[in-house]
XYZ file of C-alpha atoms in Angstrom:
355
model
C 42.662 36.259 -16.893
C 43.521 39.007 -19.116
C 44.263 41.587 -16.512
C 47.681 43.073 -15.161
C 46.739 41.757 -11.173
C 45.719 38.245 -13.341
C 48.793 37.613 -14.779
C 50.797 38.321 -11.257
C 49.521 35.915 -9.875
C 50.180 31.788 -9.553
C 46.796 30.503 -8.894
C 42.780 30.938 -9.812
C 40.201 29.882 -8.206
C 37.278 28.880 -10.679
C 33.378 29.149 -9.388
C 30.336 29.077 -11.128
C 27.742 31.909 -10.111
C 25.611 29.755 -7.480
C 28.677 28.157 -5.621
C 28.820 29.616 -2.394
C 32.897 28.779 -0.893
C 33.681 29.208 2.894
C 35.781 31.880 3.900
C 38.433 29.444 4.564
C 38.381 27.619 1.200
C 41.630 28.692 0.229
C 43.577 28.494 3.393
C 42.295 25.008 2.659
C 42.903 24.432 -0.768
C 46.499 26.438 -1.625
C 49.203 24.327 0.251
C 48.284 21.449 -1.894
C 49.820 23.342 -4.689
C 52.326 25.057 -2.680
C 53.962 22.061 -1.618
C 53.619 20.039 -4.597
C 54.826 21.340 -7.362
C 53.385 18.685 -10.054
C 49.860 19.422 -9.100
C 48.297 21.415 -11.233
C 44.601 21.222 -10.007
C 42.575 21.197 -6.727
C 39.281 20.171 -6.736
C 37.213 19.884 -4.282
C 33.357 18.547 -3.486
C 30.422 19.837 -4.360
C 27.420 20.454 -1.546
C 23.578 20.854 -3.091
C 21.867 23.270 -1.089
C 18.147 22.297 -2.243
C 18.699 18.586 -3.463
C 15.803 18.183 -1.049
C 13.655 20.417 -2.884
C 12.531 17.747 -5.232
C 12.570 14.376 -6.360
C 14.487 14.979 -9.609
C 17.048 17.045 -7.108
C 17.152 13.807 -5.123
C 18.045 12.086 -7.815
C 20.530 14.103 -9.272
C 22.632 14.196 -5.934
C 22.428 10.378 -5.989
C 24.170 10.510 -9.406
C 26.750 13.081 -8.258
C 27.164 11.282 -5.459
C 28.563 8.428 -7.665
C 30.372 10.691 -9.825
C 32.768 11.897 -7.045
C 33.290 9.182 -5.094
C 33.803 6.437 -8.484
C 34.936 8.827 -10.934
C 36.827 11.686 -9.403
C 38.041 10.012 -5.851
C 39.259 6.948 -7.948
C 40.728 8.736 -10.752
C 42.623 11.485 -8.316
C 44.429 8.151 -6.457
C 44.795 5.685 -9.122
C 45.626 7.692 -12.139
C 46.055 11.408 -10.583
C 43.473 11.980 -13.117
C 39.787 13.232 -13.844
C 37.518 15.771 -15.941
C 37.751 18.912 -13.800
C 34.012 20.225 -12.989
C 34.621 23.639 -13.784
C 34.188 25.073 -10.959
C 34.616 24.779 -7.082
C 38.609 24.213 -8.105
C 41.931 25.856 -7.893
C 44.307 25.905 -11.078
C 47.933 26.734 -11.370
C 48.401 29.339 -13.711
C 51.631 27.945 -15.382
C 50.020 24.625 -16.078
C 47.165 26.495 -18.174
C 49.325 28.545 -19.770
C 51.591 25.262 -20.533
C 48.578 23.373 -21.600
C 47.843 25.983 -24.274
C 45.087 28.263 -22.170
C 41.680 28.288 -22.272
C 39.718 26.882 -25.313
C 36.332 27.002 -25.976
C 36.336 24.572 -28.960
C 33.654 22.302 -26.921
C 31.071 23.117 -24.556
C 33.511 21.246 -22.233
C 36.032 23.632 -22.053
C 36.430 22.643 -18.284
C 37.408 18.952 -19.676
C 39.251 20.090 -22.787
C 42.149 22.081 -20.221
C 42.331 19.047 -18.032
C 42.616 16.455 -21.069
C 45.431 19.034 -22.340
C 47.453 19.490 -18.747
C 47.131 16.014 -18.308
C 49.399 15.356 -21.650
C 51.730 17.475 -20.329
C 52.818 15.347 -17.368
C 50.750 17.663 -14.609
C 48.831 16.062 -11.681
C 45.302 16.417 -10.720
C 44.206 16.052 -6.889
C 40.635 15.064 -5.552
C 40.250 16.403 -2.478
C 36.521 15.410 -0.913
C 36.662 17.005 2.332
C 36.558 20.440 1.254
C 32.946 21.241 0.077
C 31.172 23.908 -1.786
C 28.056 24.918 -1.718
C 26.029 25.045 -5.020
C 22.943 24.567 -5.992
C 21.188 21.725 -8.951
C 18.858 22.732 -11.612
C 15.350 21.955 -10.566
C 13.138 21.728 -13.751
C 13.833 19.021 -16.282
C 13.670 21.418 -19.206
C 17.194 23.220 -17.340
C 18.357 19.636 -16.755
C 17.603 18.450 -19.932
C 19.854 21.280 -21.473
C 22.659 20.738 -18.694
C 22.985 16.996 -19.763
C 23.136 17.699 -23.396
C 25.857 19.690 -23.483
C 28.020 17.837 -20.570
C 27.669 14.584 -22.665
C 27.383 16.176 -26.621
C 30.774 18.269 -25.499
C 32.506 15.498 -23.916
C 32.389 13.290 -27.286
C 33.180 16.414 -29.509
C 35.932 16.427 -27.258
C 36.878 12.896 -28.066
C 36.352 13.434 -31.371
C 38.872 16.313 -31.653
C 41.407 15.017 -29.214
C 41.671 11.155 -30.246
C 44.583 11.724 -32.480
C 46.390 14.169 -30.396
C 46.277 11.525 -27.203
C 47.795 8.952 -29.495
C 50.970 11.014 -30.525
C 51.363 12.545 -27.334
C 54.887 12.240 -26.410
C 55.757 11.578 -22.158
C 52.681 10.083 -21.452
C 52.381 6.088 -20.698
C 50.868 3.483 -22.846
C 48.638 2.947 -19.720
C 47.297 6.674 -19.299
C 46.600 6.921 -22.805
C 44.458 3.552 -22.760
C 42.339 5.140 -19.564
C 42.257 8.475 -21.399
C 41.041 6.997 -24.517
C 38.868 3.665 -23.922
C 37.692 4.356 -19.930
C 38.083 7.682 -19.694
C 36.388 9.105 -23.163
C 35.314 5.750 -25.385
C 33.037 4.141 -22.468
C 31.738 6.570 -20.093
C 31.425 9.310 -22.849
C 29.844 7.168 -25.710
C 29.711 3.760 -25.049
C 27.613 4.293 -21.591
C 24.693 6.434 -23.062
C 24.404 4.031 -26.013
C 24.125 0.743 -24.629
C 21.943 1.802 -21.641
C 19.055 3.391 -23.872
C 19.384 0.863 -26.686
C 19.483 -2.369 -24.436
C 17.143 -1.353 -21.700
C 14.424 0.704 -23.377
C 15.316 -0.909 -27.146
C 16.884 -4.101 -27.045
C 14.772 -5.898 -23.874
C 11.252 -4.760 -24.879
C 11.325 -5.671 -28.185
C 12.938 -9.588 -27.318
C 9.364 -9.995 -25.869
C 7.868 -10.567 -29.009
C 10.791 -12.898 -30.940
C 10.785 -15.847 -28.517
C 14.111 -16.897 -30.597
C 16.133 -13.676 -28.428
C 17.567 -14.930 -25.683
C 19.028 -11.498 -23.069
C 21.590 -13.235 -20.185
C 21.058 -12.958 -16.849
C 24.163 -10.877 -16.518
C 22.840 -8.453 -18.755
C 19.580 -7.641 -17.504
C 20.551 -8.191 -13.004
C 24.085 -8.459 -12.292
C 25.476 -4.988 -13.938
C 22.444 -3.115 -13.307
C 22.492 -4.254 -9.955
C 25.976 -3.577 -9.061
C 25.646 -0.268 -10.023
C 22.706 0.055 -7.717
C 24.452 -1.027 -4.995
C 27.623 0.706 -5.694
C 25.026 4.021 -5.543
C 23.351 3.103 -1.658
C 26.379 2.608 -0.188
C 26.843 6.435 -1.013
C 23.306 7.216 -0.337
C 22.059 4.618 2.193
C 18.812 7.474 3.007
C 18.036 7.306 -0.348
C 17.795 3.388 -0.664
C 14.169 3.584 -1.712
C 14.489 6.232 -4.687
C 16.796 3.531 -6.124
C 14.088 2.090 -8.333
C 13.340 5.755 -9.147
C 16.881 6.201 -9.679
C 17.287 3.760 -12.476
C 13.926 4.309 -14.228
C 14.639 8.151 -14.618
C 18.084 7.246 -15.634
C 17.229 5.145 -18.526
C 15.025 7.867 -20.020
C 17.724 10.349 -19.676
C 20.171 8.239 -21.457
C 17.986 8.426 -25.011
C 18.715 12.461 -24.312
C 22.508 11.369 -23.518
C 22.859 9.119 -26.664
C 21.172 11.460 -28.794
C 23.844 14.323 -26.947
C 26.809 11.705 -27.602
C 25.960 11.009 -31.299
C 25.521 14.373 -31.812
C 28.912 15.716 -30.326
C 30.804 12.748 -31.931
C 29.430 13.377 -35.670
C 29.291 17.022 -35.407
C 25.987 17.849 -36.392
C 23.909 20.924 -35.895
C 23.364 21.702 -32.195
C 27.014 20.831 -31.484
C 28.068 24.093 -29.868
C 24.707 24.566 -28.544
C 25.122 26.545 -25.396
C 22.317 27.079 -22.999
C 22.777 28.615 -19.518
C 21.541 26.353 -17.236
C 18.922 28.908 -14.772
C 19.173 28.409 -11.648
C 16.602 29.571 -8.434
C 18.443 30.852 -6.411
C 16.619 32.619 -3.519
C 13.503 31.699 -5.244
C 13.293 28.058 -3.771
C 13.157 29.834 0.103
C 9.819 30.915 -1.036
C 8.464 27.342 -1.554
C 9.579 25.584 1.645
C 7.176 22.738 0.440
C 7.401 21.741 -3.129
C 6.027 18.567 -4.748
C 7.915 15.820 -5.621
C 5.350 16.088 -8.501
C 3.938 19.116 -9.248
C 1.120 20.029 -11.795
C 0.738 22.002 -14.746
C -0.888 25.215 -15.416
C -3.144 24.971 -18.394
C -0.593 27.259 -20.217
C 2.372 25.337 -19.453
C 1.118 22.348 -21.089
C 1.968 22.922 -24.697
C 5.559 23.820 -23.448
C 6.397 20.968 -21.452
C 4.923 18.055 -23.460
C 8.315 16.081 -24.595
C 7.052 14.170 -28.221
C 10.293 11.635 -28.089
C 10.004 10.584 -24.730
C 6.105 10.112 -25.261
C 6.895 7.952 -29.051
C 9.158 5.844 -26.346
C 6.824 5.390 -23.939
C 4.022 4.195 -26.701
C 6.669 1.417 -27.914
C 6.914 0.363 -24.393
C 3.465 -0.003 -23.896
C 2.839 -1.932 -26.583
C 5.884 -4.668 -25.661
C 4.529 -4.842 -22.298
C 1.428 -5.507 -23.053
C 2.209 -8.109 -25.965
C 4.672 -9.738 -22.960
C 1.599 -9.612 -20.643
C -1.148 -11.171 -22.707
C 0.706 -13.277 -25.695
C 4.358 -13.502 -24.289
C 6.423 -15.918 -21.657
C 9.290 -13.655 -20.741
C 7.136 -12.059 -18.050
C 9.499 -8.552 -18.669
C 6.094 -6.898 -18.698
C 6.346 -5.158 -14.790
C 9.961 -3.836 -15.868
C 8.359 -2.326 -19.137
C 5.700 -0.831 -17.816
C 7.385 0.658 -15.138
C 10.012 2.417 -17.344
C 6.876 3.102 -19.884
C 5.707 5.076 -16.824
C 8.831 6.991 -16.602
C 8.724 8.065 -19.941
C 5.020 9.137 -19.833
C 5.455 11.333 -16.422
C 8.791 13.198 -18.178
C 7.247 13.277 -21.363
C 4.074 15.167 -20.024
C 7.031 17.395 -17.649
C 5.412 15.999 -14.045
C 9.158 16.070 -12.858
C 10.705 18.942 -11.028
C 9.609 22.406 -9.836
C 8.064 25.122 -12.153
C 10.009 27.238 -14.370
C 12.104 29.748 -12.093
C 11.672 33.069 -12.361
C 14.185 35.088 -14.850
């Protein structure tokens, strides 16, 4: 951005290293921006080349799936809003420069320039139609990284830009509460909290003080709205849903962890870690396990001690619920005990990629 041709210029075009745009993406993209001068960003869909490859893939693209169409489609017509992805997009160059530039304060820098453009009046646009191709990160050690510092960067971010979305001066009471409570507060700390503490916390251990009482709301309605609100995206995918929610719950104790983390500052804050990729790799494997075993010396480096501790509590509330208790949450528990034992011994995804 530094360069003479750079600064001659009105727009960039941001893509990460594996995102593979048609030849036509900006023919595409550009008269959005032409022809609107209050837009500010483009962004467009993102394609997964190999979320076939395995069933953590599967299950990302189910949760991406819901991230577009809820987050990013809603927020682009309702609020002409949303955390750009950082890549697959098209920025105006004034509005960066306007917002203050680039800033790599966070590992969200991505989110930090949209926060900042937003505060100064500019418009975002969703546009799902145009897709690029790009590819997910197939072993959980990758994915483990890649979800630490989306959600421990996001919170930092909320923790450094609170203040500043109060006094902003232009914006509306009402864009300010989104930014701040749905936007930030709920889906950025709230969300990672509540599901790890009430689902793998909260519900096993009411099994042994018969006083606890969980409502039904709690336990079906939300959880199964947000099921359902995920197959109507993914209708082929209907029976990973189980899946879906088991591997989600152990991911939120890494999200929680990643949200406490970002929001007190502590020491892996700015912890960056390049999230590999396989490129060409995965053509080599046109058949790859949804679960595939270890080598005996992969073991010691994909043995995960706090999702195993989880998985021991679990066991133990399920079976107290199955021989002593009356709450009969035992099935649930020892399902999502499961979960935790088959990421905590790293029988999820493909084998390390080759650097």
């Amino acid at each position: 951005m530094e360069h003479t041709y750079a600064q001659q210029c009105d727009f960039v075009a941001i893509f990460d290293a594996d995102f593979q745009p048609e030849s036509d993406f900006l023919l595409r993209t550009i008269p959005f921006l032409v022809h609107n001068p209050k837009i500010a960003l483009v962004q467009t869909r993102w394609e997964f080349v190999n979320y076939d490859v395995c069933l953590m893939t599967r299950i990302q693209k189910m949760s991406l799936d819901y991230h577009f169409k809820v987050e990013q489609e809603s927020g682009s017509s309702m609020h002409a809003f949303f955390g750009f992805n950082g890549t697959a997009g098209v920025w105006r160059l004034s509005a960066i420069n306007e917002a203050g530039g680039w800033k790599d304060r966070t590992t969200v820098e991505d989110m930090d320039l949209a926060v900042r453009a937003s505060l100064k009046g500019w418009l975002f646009l969703y546009v799902g139609d145009i897709r690029v191709k790009s590819e997910l990160p197939s072993t959980f050690k990758t994915y483990r990284y890649q979800q630490h510092r989306w959600t421990c960067g996001a919170a930092n971010l909320f923790r450094k830009m609170a203040k500043e979305i109060v006094k902003s001066k232009g914006v509306s009471i009402w864009k300010k509460l989104h930014l701040l409570y749905s936007f930030f507060f709920v889906r950025r700390v709230i969300a990672p909290l509540l599901t790890f503490l009430f689902y793998c916390i909260v519900i096993p251990l009411s099994v042994m003080v018969p006083e606890v009482s969980i409502p039904v709301w709690g336990m079906v309605y939300i959880p199964t709205a947000i099921t359902i609100m995920n197959a109507i995206r993914n209708p082929r995918s209907l029976h990973l849903m189980p899946l879906w929610i088991l591997f989600e719950n152990v991911m939120s104790m890494h999200r929680m962890r990643a949200a406490l983390t970002g929001l007190f500052e502590t020491m892996y804050v700015n912890e960056w870690v390049v999230t590999e990729k396989v490129g060409d790799h995965v053509n080599d494997k046109l058949e790859v396990p949804l679960l595939e075993p270890l080598k005996p010396t992969d073991c010691v480096e994909r043995i995960y001690i706090p999702e195993l501790v989880v998985a021991f509590y679990l066991l133990v509330c399920a079976s107290y619920d199955f021989v002593l208790g009356a709450k009969h949450y035992y099935l649930f528990i020892y399902l999502q005990a499961f979960a935790f034992v088959v990421l905590g011994f790293g029988f999820a995804g493909t084998s390390t990629p080759c650097s």
